[in-house]
Amino acid sequence: HAADVKTKTVIFLRHGESTWNDTFNRGGRPKLAFVKNFIPNLLYAASVEWYFYITAQVEESWFYDSPLSDKGLGQALGVHSFLQSSLEYKTPKEADYIRHMLNGSQLVSSNLRRAISTMAIGLQERLSRTGDSMIIMPELQEISRNPDALSITPPLGTVVPAWTDPDYLKPILNKHVDTSMHTGNKPVDSNGLKRLQAFCKVAFEDIDNDCIVACGHSLWFRSFFQIHLPRQLDHVAKRKKLVNGGCVGFQLKCVTTPDNGKQYMIDPASITVLHGGF
């Protein structure tokens, strides 16, 4: 039997930096400045966390499901600006992927607030124009044991704006977020590989759309490229993280083998950096 091959267009969008990144990751800051300010920054973050605790704001946290920082909000707005810019100087392949981001594709996001907010801010023009929804997918939850990788949104619950989100985000989240597939936090027996494969299964079996725009996380995305690109291939996507606010498109193939198994693979030639890069 000849193998049955199906193809989906997938575009990855990485969330903007979070408050957790602001505290624990150097980012673009000089090493000396980061080290010098680490303890004051940590104390400030702890004081914010204590304030949420004593004021009974149980749905808020600096560390747990950390929201976008000021820098992260700027990166999300950078995605919005990029999508509003002219396609005149883009290659045909780039322009094709960007058109998919602007119209017709299925929008999905990790269940972590920084990803949901990045997609809502970055694609706000499309959401208001088309009335489309973002499906929350726990399969996209970050591969990490840190508290910032745990979701604050209850299963099938309402996504509420984080304390760092701009006021205009509330109606967008109320109207354009679909939590019908949000089963809650990753199970204890889950691991990154299981979620990578589960995403592919959902993409091909539960989402009818031929194009998916997924907002998620750096380690998850890098692992996805490592697993689904040819093993012998040396590619930057396997080695480096997609930058915050970065977008990359590719073709994902699902091969049904004669024994009815499924194998998922990325066409290396299709990988196209749209914004930001690795």
Coordinates of N, CA and C in Angstrom, one line a residue, residues 225-236 238-239 265-266 268:
F225 N 10.5 21.0 16.7 CA 11.4 20.9 15.5 C 12.4 19.8 15.6
Q226 N 12.9 19.5 16.8 CA 13.9 18.5 17.1 C 13.3 17.1 16.8
I227 N 12.0 16.9 17.2 CA 11.3 15.6 17.0 C 10.9 15.4 15.6
H228 N 10.4 16.4 14.9 CA 9.7 16.2 13.6 C 10.5 16.6 12.4
L229 N 11.7 17.1 12.6 CA 12.6 17.3 11.4 C 13.5 16.0 11.3
P230 N 14.0 15.8 10.1 CA 14.9 14.6 9.9 C 16.0 14.6 10.9
R231 N 16.3 13.4 11.5 CA 17.2 13.4 12.6 C 18.6 13.9 12.2
Q232 N 19.0 13.6 11.0 CA 20.4 13.9 10.6 C 20.5 15.4 10.2
L233 N 19.4 16.1 10.0 CA 19.4 17.5 9.6 C 19.9 18.4 10.7
D234 N 20.8 19.3 10.4 CA 21.2 20.3 11.3 C 20.4 21.6 10.9
H235 N 19.6 22.0 11.7 CA 18.7 23.2 11.4 C 18.7 24.1 12.6
V236 N 18.7 25.4 12.4 CA 18.7 26.4 13.5 C 17.5 26.2 14.4
K238 N 16.3 23.6 15.5 CA 16.6 22.5 16.5 C 17.5 23.0 17.6
R239 N 18.3 24.0 17.3 CA 19.3 24.5 18.2 C 19.0 25.7 19.0
M265 N 5.8 14.7 10.3 CA 7.1 15.2 10.0 C 7.0 16.6 9.3
I266 N 8.0 17.4 9.6 CA 8.1 18.7 9.0 C 8.9 18.7 7.7
P268 N 11.5 20.3 5.7 CA 12.5 21.3 6.1 C 12.6 22.4 5.1

